[in-house]
PDB file of C-alpha atoms in Angstrom:
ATOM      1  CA  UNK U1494       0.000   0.000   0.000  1.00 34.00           C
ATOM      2  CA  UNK U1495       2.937   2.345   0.763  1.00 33.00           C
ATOM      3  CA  UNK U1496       4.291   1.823  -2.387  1.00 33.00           C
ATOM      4  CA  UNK U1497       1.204   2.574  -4.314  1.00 29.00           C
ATOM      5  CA  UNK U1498       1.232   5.872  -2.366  1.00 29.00           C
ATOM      6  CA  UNK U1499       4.544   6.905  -2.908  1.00 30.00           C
ATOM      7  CA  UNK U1500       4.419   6.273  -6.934  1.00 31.00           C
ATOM      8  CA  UNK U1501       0.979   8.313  -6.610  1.00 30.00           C
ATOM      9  CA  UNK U1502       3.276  11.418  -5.372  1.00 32.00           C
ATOM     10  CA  UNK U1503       5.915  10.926  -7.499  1.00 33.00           C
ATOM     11  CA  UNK U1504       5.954  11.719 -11.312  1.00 35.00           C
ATOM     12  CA  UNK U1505       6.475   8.485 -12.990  1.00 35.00           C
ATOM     13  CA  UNK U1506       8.737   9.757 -15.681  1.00 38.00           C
ATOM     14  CA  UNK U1507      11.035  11.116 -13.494  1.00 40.00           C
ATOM     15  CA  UNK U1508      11.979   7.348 -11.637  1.00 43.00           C
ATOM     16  CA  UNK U1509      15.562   5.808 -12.588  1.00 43.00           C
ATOM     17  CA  UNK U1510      16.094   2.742 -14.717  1.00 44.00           C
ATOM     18  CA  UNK U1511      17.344   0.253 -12.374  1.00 46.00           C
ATOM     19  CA  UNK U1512      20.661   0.063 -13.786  1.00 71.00           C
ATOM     20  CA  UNK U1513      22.589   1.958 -16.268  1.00 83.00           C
ATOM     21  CA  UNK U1514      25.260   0.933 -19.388  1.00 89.00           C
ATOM     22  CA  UNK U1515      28.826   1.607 -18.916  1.00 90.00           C
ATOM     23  CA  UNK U1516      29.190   4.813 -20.060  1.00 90.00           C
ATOM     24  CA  UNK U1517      25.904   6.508 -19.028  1.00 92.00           C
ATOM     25  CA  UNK U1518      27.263   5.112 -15.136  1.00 93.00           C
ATOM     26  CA  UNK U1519      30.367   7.079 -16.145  1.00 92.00           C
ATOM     27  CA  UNK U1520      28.143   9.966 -16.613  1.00 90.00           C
ATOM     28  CA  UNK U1521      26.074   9.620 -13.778  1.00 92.00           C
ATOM     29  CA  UNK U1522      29.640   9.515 -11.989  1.00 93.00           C
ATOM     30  CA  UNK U1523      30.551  12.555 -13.306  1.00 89.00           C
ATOM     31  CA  UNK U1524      28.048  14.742 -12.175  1.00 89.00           C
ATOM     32  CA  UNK U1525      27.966  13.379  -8.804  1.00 93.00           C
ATOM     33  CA  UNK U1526      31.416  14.415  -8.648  1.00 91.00           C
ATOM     34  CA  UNK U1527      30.555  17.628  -9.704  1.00 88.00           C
ATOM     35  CA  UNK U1528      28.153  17.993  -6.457  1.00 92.00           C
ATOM     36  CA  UNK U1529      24.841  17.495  -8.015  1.00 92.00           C
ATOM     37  CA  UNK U1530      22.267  14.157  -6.144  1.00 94.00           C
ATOM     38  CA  UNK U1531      22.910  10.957  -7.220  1.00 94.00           C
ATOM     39  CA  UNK U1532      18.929  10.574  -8.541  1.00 94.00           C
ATOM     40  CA  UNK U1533      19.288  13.795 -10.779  1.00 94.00           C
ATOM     41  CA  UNK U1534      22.429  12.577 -12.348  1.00 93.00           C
ATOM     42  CA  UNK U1535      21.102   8.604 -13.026  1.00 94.00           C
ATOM     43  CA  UNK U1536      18.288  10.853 -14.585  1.00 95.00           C
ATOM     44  CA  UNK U1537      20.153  13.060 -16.807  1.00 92.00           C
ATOM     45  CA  UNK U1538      22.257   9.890 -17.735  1.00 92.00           C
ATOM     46  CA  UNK U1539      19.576   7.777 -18.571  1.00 94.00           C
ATOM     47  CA  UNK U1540      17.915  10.200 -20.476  1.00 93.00           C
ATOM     48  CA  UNK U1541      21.402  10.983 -22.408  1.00 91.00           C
ATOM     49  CA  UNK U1542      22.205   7.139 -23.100  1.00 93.00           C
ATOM     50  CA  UNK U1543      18.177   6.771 -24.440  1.00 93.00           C
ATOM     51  CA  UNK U1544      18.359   9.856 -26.705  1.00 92.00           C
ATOM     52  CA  UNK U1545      22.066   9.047 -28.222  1.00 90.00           C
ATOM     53  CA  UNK U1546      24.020   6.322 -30.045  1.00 89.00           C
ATOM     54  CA  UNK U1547      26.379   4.525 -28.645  1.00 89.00           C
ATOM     55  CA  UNK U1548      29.072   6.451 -30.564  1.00 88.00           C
ATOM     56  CA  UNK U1549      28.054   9.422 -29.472  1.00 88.00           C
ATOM     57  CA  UNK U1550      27.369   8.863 -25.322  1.00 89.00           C
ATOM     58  CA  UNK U1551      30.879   7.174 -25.827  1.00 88.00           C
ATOM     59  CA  UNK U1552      32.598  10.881 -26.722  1.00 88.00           C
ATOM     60  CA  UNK U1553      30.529  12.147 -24.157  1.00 86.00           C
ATOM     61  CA  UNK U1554      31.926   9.793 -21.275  1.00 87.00           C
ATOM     62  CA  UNK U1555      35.353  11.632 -22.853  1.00 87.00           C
ATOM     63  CA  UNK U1556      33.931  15.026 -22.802  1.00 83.00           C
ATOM     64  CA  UNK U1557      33.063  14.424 -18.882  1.00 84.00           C
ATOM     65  CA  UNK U1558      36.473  12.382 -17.917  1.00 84.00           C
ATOM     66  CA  UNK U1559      37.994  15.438 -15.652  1.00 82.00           C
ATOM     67  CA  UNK U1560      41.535  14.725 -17.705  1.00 83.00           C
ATOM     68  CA  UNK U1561      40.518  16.822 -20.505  1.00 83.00           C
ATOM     69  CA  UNK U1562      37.414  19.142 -19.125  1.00 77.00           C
ATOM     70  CA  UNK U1563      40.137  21.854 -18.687  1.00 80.00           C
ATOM     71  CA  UNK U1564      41.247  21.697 -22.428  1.00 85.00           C
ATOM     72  CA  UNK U1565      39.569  22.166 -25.520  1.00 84.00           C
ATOM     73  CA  UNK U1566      42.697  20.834 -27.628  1.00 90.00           C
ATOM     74  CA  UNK U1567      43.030  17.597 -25.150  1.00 90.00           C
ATOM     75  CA  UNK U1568      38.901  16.672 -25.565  1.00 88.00           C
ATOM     76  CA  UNK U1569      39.120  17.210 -29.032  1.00 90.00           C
ATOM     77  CA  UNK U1570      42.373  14.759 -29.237  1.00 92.00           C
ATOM     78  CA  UNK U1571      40.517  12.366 -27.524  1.00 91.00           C
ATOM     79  CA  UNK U1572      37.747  12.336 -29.727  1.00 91.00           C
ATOM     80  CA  UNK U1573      39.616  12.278 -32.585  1.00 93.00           C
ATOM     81  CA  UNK U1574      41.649   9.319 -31.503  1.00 92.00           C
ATOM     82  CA  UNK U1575      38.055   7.683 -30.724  1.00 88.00           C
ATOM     83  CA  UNK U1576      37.126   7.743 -34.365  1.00 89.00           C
ATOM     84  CA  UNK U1577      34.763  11.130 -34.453  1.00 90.00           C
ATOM     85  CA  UNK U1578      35.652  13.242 -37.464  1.00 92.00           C
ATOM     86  CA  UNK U1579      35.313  17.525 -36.425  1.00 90.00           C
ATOM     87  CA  UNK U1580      31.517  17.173 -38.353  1.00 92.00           C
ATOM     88  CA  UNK U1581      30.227  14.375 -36.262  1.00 90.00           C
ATOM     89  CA  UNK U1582      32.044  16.001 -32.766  1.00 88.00           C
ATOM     90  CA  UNK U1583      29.896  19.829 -34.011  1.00 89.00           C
ATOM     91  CA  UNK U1584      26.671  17.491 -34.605  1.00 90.00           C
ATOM     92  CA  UNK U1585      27.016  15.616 -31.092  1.00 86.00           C
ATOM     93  CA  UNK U1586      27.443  18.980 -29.849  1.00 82.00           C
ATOM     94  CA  UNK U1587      24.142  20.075 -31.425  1.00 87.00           C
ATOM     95  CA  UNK U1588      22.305  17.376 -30.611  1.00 87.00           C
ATOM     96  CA  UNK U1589      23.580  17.544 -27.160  1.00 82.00           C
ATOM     97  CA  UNK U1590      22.449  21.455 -26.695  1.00 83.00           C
ATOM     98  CA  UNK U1591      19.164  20.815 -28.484  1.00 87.00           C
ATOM     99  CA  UNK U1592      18.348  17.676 -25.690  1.00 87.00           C
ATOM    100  CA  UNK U1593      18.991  20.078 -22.864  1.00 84.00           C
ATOM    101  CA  UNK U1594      15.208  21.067 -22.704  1.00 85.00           C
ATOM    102  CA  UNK U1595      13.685  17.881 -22.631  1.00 90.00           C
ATOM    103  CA  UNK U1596      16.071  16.448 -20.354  1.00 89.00           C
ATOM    104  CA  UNK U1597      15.655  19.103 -17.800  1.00 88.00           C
ATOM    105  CA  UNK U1598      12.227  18.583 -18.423  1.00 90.00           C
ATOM    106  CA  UNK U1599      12.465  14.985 -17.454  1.00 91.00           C
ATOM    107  CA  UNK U1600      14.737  14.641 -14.430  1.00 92.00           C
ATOM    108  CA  UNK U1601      13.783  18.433 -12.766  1.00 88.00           C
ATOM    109  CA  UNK U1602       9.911  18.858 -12.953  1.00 76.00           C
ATOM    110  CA  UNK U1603       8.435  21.765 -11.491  1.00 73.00           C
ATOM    111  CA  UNK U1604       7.575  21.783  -8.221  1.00 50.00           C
ATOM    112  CA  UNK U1605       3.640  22.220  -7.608  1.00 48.00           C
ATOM    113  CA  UNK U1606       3.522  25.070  -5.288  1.00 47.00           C
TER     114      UNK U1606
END
């Protein structure tokens, strides 16, 4: 009975898969470093690994490694040596900007006040 009550509060969309790939964990490892909750960050990764290839939530696991967050040239090296030409690395980018709305969306609903 609890449980019924407790997914009655609780937005649906916004629960966790129970476990994530690789790479989104990497994510989700990331931004827990970074000082944001655990459950917003398995969100935001989830979301990321169901909206993106493989490929491309791959480069991002690079893009979020703290070795090359402080440099441009160093990322983009990596990325390179990972098999993304620069027009696939400016699409991910796109894509990744454009998902930004319905991610936040997702994983930080508004609070009914």
């Amino acid at each position: 009975m609890l449980v019924l009550v407790f997914f009655s509060i609780f937005n649906i969309a916004t629960l966790m898969p129970v476990s994530l790939g690789a790479d989104a964990q990497k994510l989700a490892k990331s931004c827990i470093a970074e000082g944001e909750t655990p459950a917003l960050c398995k969100c935001y990764a989830g979301f990321v690994a169901d909206n993106t290839t493989d490929k491309e939530l791959s480069a991002l696991t690079i893009l979020t490694d703290p070795k090359h967050r402080g440099s441009l040239e160093s990322a983009l090296k990596a990325l390179t040596a990972k098999g993304l030409t620069p027009g696939e690395i400016f699409k991910m980018a796109m894509k990744a900007d454009a998902l930004q709305g319905d991610a936040k969306a997702r994983c930080e609903p508004e609070s009914e006040e």
